[in-house]
mmCIF file of C-alpha atoms in Angstrom:
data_model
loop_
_atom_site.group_PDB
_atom_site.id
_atom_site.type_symbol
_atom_site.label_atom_id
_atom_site.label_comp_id
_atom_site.label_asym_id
_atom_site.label_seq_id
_atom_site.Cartn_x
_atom_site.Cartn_y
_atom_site.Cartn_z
ATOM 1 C CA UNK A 215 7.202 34.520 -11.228
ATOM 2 C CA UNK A 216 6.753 37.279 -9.103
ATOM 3 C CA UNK A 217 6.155 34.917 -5.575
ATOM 4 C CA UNK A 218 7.987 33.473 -3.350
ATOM 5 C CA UNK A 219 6.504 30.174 -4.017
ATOM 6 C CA UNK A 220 8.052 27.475 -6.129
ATOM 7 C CA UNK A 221 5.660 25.328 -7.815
ATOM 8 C CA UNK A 222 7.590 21.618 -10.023
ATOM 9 C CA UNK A 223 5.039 20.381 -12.373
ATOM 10 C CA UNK A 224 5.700 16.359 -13.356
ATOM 11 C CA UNK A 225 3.589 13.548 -14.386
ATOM 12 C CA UNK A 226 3.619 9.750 -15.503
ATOM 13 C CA UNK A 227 2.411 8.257 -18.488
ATOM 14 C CA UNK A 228 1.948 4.104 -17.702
ATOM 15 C CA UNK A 229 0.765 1.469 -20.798
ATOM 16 C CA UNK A 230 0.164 -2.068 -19.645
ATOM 17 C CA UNK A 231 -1.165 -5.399 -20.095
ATOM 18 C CA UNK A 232 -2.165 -8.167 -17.987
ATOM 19 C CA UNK A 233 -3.768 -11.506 -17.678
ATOM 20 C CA UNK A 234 -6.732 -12.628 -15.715
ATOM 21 C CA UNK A 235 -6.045 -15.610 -13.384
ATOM 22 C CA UNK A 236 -4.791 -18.562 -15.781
ATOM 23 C CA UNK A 237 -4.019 -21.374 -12.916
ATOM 24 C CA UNK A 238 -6.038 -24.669 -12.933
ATOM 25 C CA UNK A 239 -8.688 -23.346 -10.978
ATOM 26 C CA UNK A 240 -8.785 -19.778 -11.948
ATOM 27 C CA UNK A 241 -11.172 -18.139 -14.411
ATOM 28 C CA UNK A 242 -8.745 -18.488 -17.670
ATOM 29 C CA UNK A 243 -11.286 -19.133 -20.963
ATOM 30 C CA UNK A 244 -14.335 -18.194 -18.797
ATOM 31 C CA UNK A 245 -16.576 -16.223 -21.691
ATOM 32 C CA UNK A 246 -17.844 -13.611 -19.395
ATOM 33 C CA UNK A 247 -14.560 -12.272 -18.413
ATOM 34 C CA UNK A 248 -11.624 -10.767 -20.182
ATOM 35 C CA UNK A 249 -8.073 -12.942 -20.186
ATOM 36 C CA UNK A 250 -6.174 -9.982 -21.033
ATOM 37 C CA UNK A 251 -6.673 -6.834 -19.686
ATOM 38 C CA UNK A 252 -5.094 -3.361 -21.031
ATOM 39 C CA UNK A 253 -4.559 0.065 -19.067
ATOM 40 C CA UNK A 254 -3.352 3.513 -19.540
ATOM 41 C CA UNK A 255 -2.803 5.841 -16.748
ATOM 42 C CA UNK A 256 -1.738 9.359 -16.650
ATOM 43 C CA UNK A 257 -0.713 11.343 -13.797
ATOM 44 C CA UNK A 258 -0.494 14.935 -12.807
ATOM 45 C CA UNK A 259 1.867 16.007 -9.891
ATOM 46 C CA UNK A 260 2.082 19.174 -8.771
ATOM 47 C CA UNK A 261 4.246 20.397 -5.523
ATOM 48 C CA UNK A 262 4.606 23.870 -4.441
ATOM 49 C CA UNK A 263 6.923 25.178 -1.441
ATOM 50 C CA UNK A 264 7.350 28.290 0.371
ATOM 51 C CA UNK A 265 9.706 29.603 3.181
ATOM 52 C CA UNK A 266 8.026 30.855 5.681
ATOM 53 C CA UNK A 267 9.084 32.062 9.633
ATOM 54 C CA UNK A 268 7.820 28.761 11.063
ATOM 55 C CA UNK A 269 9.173 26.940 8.268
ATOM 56 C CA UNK A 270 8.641 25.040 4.805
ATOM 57 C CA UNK A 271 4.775 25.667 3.773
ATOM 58 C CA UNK A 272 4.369 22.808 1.319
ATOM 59 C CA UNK A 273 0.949 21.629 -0.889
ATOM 60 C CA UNK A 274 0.951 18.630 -3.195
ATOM 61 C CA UNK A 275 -1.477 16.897 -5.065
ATOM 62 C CA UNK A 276 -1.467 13.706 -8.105
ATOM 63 C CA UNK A 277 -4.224 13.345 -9.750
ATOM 64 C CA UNK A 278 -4.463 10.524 -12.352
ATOM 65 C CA UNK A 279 -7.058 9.506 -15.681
ATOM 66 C CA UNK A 280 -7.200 6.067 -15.699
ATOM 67 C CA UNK A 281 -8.867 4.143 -18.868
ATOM 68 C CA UNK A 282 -9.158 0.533 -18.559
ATOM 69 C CA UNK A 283 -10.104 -2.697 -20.881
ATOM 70 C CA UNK A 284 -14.410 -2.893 -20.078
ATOM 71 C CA UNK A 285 -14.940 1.249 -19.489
ATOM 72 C CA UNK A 286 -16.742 1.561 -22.190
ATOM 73 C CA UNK A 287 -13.909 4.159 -23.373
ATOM 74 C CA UNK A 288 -14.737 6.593 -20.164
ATOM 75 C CA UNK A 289 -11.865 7.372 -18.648
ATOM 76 C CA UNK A 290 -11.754 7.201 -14.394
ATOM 77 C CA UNK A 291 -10.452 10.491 -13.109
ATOM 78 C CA UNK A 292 -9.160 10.406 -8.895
ATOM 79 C CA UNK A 293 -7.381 11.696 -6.614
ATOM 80 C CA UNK A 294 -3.988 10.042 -5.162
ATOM 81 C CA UNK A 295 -2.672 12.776 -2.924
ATOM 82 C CA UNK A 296 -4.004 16.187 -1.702
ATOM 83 C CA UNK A 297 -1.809 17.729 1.461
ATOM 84 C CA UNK A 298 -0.186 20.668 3.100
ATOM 85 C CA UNK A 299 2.914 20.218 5.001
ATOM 86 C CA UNK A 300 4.194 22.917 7.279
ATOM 87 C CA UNK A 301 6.766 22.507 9.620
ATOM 88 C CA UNK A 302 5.950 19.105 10.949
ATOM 89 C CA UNK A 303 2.352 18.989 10.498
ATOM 90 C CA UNK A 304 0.541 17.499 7.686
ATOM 91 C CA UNK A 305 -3.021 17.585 6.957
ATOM 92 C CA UNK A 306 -4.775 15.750 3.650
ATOM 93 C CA UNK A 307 -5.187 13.256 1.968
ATOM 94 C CA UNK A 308 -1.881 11.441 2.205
ATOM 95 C CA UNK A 309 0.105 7.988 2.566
ATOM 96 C CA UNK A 310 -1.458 6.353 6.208
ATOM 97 C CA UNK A 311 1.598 6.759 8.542
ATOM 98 C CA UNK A 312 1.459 3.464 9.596
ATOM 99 C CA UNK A 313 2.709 1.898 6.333
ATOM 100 C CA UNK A 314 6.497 1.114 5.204
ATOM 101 C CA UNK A 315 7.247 -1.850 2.980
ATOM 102 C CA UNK A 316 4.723 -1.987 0.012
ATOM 103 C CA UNK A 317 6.737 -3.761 -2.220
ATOM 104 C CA UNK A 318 9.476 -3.862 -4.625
ATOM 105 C CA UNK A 319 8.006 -5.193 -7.705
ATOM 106 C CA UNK A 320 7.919 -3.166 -11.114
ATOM 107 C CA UNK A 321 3.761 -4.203 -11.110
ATOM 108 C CA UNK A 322 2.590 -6.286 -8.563
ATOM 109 C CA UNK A 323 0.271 -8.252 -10.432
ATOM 110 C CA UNK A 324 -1.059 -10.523 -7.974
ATOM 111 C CA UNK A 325 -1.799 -8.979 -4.259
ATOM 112 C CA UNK A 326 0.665 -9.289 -1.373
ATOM 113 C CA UNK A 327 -0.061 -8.405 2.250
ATOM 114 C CA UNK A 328 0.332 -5.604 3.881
ATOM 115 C CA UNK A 329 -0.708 -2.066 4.574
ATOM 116 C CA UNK A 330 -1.097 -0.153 2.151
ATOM 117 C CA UNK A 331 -3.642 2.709 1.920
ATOM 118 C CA UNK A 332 -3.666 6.908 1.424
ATOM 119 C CA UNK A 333 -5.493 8.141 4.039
ATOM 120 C CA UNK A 334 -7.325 11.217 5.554
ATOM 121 C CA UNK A 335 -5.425 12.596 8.278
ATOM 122 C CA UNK A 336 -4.036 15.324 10.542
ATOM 123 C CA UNK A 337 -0.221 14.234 11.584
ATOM 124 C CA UNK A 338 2.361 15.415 13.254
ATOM 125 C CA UNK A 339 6.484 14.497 12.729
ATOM 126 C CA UNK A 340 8.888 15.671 15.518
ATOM 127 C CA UNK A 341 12.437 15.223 13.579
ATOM 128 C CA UNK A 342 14.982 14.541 16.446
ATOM 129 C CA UNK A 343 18.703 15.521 14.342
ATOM 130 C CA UNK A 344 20.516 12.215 12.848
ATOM 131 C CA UNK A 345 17.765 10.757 11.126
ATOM 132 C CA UNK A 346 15.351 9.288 13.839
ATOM 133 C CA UNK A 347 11.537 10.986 13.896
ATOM 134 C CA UNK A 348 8.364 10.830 15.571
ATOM 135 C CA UNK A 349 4.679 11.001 13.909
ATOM 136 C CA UNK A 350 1.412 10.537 15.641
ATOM 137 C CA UNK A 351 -1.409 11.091 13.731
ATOM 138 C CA UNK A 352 -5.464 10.984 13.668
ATOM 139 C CA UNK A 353 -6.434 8.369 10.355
ATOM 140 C CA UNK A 354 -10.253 8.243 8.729
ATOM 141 C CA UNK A 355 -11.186 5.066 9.855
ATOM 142 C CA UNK A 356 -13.943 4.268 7.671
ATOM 143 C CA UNK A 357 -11.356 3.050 4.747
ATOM 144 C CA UNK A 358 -9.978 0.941 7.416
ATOM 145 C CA UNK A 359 -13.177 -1.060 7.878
ATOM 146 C CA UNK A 360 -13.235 -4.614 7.395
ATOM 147 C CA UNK A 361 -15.986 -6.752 5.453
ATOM 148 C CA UNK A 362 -18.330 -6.208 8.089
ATOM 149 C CA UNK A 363 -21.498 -3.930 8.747
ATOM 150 C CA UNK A 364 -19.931 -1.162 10.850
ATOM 151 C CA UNK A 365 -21.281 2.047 12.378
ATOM 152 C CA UNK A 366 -21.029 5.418 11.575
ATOM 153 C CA UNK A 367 -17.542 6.561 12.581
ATOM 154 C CA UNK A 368 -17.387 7.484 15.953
ATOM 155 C CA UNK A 369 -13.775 8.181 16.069
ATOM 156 C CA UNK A 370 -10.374 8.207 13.830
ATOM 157 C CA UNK A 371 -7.623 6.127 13.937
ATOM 158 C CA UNK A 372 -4.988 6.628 16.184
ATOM 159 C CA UNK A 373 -1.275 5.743 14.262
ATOM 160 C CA UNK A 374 2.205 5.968 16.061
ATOM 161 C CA UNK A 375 5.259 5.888 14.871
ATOM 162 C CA UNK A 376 9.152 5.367 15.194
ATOM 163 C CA UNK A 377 11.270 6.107 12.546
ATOM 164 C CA UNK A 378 15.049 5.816 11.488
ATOM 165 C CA UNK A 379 16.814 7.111 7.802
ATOM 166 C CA UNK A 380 20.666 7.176 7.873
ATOM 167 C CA UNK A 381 23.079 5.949 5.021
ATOM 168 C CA UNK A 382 22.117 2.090 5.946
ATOM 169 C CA UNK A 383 18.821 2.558 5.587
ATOM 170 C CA UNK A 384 15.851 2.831 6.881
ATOM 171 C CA UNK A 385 13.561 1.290 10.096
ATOM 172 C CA UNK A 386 10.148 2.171 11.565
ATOM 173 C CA UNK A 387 8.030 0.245 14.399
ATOM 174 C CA UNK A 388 4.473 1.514 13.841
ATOM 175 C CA UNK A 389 0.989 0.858 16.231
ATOM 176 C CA UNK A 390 -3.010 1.817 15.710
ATOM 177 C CA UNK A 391 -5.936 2.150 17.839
ATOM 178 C CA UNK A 392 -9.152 1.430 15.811
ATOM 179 C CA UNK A 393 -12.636 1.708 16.411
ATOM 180 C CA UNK A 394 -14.822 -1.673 16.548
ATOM 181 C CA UNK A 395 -18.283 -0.255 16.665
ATOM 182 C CA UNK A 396 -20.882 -2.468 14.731
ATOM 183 C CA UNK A 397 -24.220 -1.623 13.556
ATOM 184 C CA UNK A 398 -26.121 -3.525 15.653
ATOM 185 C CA UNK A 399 -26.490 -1.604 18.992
ATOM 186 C CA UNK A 400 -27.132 -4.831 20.761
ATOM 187 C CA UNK A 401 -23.515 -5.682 20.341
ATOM 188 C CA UNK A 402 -20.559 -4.104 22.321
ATOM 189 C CA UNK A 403 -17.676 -1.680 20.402
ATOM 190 C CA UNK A 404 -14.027 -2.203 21.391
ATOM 191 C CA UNK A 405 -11.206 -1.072 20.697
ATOM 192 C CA UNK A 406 -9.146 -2.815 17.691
ATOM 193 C CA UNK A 407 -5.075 -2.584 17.568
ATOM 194 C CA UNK A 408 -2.696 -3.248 15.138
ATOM 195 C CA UNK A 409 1.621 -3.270 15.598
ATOM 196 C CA UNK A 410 4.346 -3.574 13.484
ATOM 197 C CA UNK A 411 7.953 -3.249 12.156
ATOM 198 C CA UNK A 412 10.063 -3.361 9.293
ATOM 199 C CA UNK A 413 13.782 -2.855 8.316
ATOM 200 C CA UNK A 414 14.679 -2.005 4.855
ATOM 201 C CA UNK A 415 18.696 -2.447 4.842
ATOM 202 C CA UNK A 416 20.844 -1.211 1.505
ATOM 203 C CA UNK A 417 22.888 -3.236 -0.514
ATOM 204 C CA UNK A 418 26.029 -1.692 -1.816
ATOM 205 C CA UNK A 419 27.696 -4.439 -2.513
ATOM 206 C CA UNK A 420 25.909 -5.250 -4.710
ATOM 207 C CA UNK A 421 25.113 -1.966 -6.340
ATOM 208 C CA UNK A 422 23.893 1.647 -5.115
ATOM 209 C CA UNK A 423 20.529 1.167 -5.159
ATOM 210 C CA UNK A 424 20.037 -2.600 -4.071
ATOM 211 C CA UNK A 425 18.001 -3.056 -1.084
ATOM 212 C CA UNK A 426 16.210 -5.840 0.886
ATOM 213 C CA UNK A 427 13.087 -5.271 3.303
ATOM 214 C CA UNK A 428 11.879 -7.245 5.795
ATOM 215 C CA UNK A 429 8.819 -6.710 7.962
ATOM 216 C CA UNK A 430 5.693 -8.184 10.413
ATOM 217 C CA UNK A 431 2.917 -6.477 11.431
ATOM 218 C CA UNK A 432 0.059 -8.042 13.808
ATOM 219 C CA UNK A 433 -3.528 -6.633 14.154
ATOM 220 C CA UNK A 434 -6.792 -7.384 16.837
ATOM 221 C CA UNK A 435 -9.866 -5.989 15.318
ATOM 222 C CA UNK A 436 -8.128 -3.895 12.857
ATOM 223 C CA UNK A 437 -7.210 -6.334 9.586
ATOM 224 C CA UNK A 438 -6.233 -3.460 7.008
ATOM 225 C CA UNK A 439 -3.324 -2.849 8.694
ATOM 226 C CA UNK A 440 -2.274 -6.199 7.666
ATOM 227 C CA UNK A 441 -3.683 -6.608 4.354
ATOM 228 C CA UNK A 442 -6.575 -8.272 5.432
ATOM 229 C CA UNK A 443 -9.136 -5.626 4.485
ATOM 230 C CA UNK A 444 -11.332 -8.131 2.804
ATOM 231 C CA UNK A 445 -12.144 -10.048 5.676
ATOM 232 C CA UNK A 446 -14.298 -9.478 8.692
ATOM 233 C CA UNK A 447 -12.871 -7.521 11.699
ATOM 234 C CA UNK A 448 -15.326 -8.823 14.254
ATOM 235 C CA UNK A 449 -17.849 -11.538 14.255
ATOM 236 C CA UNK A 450 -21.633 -9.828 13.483
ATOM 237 C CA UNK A 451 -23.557 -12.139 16.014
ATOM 238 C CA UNK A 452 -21.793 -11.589 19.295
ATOM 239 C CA UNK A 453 -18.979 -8.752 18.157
ATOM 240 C CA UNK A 454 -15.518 -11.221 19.147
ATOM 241 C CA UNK A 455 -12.952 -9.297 16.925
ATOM 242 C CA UNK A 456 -10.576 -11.371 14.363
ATOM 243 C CA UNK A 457 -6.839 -11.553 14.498
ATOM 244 C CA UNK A 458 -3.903 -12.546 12.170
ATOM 245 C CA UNK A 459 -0.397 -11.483 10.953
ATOM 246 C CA UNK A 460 1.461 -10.995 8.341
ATOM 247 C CA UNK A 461 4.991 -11.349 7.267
ATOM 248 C CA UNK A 462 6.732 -10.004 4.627
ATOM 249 C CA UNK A 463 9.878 -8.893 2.779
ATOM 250 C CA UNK A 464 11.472 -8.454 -1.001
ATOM 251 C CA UNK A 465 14.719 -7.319 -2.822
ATOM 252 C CA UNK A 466 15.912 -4.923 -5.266
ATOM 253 C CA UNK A 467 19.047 -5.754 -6.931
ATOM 254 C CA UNK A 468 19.831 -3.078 -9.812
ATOM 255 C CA UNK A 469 21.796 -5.464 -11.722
ATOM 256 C CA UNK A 470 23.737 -2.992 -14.651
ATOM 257 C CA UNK A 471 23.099 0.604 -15.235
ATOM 258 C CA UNK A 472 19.754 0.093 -17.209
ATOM 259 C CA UNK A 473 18.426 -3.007 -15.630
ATOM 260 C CA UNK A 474 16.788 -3.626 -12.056
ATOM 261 C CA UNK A 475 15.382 -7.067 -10.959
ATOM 262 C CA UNK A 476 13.127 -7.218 -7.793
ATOM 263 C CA UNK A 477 11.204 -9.979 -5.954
ATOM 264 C CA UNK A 478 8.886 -9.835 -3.144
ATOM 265 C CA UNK A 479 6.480 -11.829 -1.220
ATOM 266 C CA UNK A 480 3.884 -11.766 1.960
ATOM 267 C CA UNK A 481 2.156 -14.536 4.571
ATOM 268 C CA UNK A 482 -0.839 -13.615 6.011
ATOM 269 C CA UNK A 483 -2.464 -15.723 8.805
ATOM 270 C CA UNK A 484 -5.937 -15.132 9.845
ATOM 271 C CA UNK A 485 -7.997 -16.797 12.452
ATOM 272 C CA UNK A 486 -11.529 -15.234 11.657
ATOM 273 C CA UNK A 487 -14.179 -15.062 14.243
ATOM 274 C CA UNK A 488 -17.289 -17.098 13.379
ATOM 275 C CA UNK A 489 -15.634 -17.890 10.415
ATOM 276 C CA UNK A 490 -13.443 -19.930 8.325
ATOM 277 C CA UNK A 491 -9.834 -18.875 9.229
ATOM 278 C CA UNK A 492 -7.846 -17.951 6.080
ATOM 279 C CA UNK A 493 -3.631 -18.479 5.051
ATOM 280 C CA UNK A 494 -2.426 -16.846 2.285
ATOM 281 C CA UNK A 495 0.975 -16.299 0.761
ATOM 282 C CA UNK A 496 1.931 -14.499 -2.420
ATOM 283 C CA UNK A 497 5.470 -13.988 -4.450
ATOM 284 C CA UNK A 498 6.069 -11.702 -6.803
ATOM 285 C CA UNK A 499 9.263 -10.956 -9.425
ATOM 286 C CA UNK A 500 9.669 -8.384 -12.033
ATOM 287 C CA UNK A 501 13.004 -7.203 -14.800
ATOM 288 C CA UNK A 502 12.925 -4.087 -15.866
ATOM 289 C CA UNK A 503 14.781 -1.989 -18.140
ATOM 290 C CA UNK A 504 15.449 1.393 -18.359
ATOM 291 C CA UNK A 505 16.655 2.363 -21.682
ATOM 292 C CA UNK A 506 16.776 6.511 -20.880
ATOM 293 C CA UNK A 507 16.545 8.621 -17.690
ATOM 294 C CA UNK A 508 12.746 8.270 -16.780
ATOM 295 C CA UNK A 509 11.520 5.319 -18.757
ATOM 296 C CA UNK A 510 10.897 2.251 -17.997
ATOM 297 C CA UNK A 511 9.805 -1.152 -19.649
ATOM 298 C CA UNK A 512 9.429 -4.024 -17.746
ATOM 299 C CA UNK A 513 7.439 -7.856 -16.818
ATOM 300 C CA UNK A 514 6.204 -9.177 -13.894
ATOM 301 C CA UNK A 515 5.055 -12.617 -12.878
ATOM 302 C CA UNK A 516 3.719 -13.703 -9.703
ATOM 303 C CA UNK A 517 1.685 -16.538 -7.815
ATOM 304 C CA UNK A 518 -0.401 -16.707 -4.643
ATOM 305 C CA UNK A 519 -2.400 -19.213 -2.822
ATOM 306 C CA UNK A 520 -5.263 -19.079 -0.471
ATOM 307 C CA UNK A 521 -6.068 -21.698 1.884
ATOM 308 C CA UNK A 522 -9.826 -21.602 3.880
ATOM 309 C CA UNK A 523 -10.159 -23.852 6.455
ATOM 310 C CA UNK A 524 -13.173 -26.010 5.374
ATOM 311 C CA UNK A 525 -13.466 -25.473 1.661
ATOM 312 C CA UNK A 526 -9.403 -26.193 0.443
ATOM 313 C CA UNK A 527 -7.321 -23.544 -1.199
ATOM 314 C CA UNK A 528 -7.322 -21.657 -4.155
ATOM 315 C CA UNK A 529 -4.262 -20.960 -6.958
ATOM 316 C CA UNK A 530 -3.577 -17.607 -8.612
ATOM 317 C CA UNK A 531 -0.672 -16.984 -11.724
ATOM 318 C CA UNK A 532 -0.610 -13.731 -13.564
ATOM 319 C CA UNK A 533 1.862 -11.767 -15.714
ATOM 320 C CA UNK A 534 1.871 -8.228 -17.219
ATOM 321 C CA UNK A 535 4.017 -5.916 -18.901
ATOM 322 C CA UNK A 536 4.099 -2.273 -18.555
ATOM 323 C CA UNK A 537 5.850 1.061 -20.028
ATOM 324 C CA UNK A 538 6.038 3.716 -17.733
ATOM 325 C CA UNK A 539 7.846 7.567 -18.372
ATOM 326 C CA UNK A 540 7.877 9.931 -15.834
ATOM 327 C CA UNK A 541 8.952 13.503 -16.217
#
């Protein structure tokens, strides 16, 4: 009251449950783990706006209190957004501009492949009139580091995109520039890549908000932008970066009024330098139901299987539930 800034308050309250790994060779009955795990998470969003002569000035932040089964009753506090938007640039803490499709699932209880990650970043988005933008941004690139023993950063991230949003849908090709610069000085830096491109296409026919997603992404030296974050990004004896790909896609079919089902699923391929190359491939399916405006009860099942060359492959089968209200 008395500014000419408009500030929403909202938040999320989610409950859920979910099981450790319970295929054949997962860790199901293993005493020193939990089966079931529980979780509560609550979320604060707050978004103010202002008009200003060189446009929309515009801060959010979410903040969320997580307490989870083996926390000893301590709740986790952190921080899930923290920018300011004006007129096309944005500058925080904020989704990494080279992600689209991260799923359709009400949970995602078993991991799929793909980029994924809020990032640090100064970005810029030239809109170009019937839907079709421009960003180019600079990306922290130490929370894009592989499972290796990198350097200090020497420089950020360098993310491109394309962009499309009409009544269709929505398409975006995307490209990186990353940093390679081990620890060991005796080894040489280069530069790491990653490209990639997706299509999510709506579904009226079926119903308003039924959509299906398709998308590939490809990386050199750079394997969080394909979900490969866990694995190394060059080899640590002679610095010969790693490469893979990964394909992906789901659907969203909101079946009645009150009740969505969705199903999505990833390959990765990795071919690992000086190391075991890795194939992985993960599906995931979820029902929920939506009883009132803003609340949400719903399951989710999924499976995934690794495969490393040299040592055979590895199952993994969870389910969960979860209750979720957002206001």
């Amino acid at each position: 009251p008395g500014t000419e800034t408009c500030l929403r308050v909202g938040g999320r309250v989610r409950v859920e449950a979910k099981t450790a790994n319970f295929a054949d060779d997962g860790a199901w009955g293993d005493r020193e783990s939990n089966d079931v795990s529980f979780r509560a998470r609550g979320y604060l969003y707050l978004d103010s706006r202002t008009n200003t002569e060189f446009g929309l000035l515009r801060t959010y932040t979410s903040l969320v209190g997580t307490q989870d089964t083996g926390n000893g009753g301590s709740a986790d506090f952190s921080l899930f957004d923290a920018y300011i938007q004006w007129g096309g640039v944005t500058a925080g803490f904020a989704t990494s501009n080279f992600d689209f499709f991260t799923g359709q699932t009400f949970m995602g209880v078993v991991t799929r492949n793909w980029s994924d990650l809020t990032q640090l970043q100064f970005a810029y988005t030239a809109a170009f009139g019937n839907g079709f933008s421009a960003t180019v941004a600079l990306e922290d690139a130490t929370l894009r580091e592989g499972d290796n023993e990198y350097a200090g950063q020497k420089w950020p991230d360098l993310v491109a995109n394309l962009r499309v949003d009409q009544g269709w849908g929505s398409a975006k090709v995307m490209g990186a520039l990353h940093n390679v610069r081990p620890l060991d000085a005796s080894l040489d830096g280069s530069v790491g890549f990653a490209v990639g491109g997706g299509v999510i296409i709506n579904l009226p026919m079926l119903s308003a908000d039924s959509n299906i997603a398709f998308q590939a992404q490809y990386a050199d030296g750079a394997l969080s932008y394909i979900g490969g974050g866990d694995y190394n990004d060059f080899n640590s004896s002679n610095g010969n970066t790693s490469t893979g790909y990964s394909l992906s896609g789901g659907i969203y079919h909101q079946a009645t009024a009150t009740i969505g089902l969705a199903l999505d699923g990833s390959y990765m391929d990795l071919d690992l330098s000086g190391a075991d190359d890795v194939t992985r491939y993960a599906i995931d399916g979820s029902v929920q139901w939506e009883p009132v405006s803003g609340f949400a009860i719903g399951a989710d099942m999924g499976y995934a299987n690794t495969d490393t060359d040299g040592s055979g492959d590895q199952d993994d089968i969870r389910a969960g539930i979860r209750l979720q209200r957002t206001f």
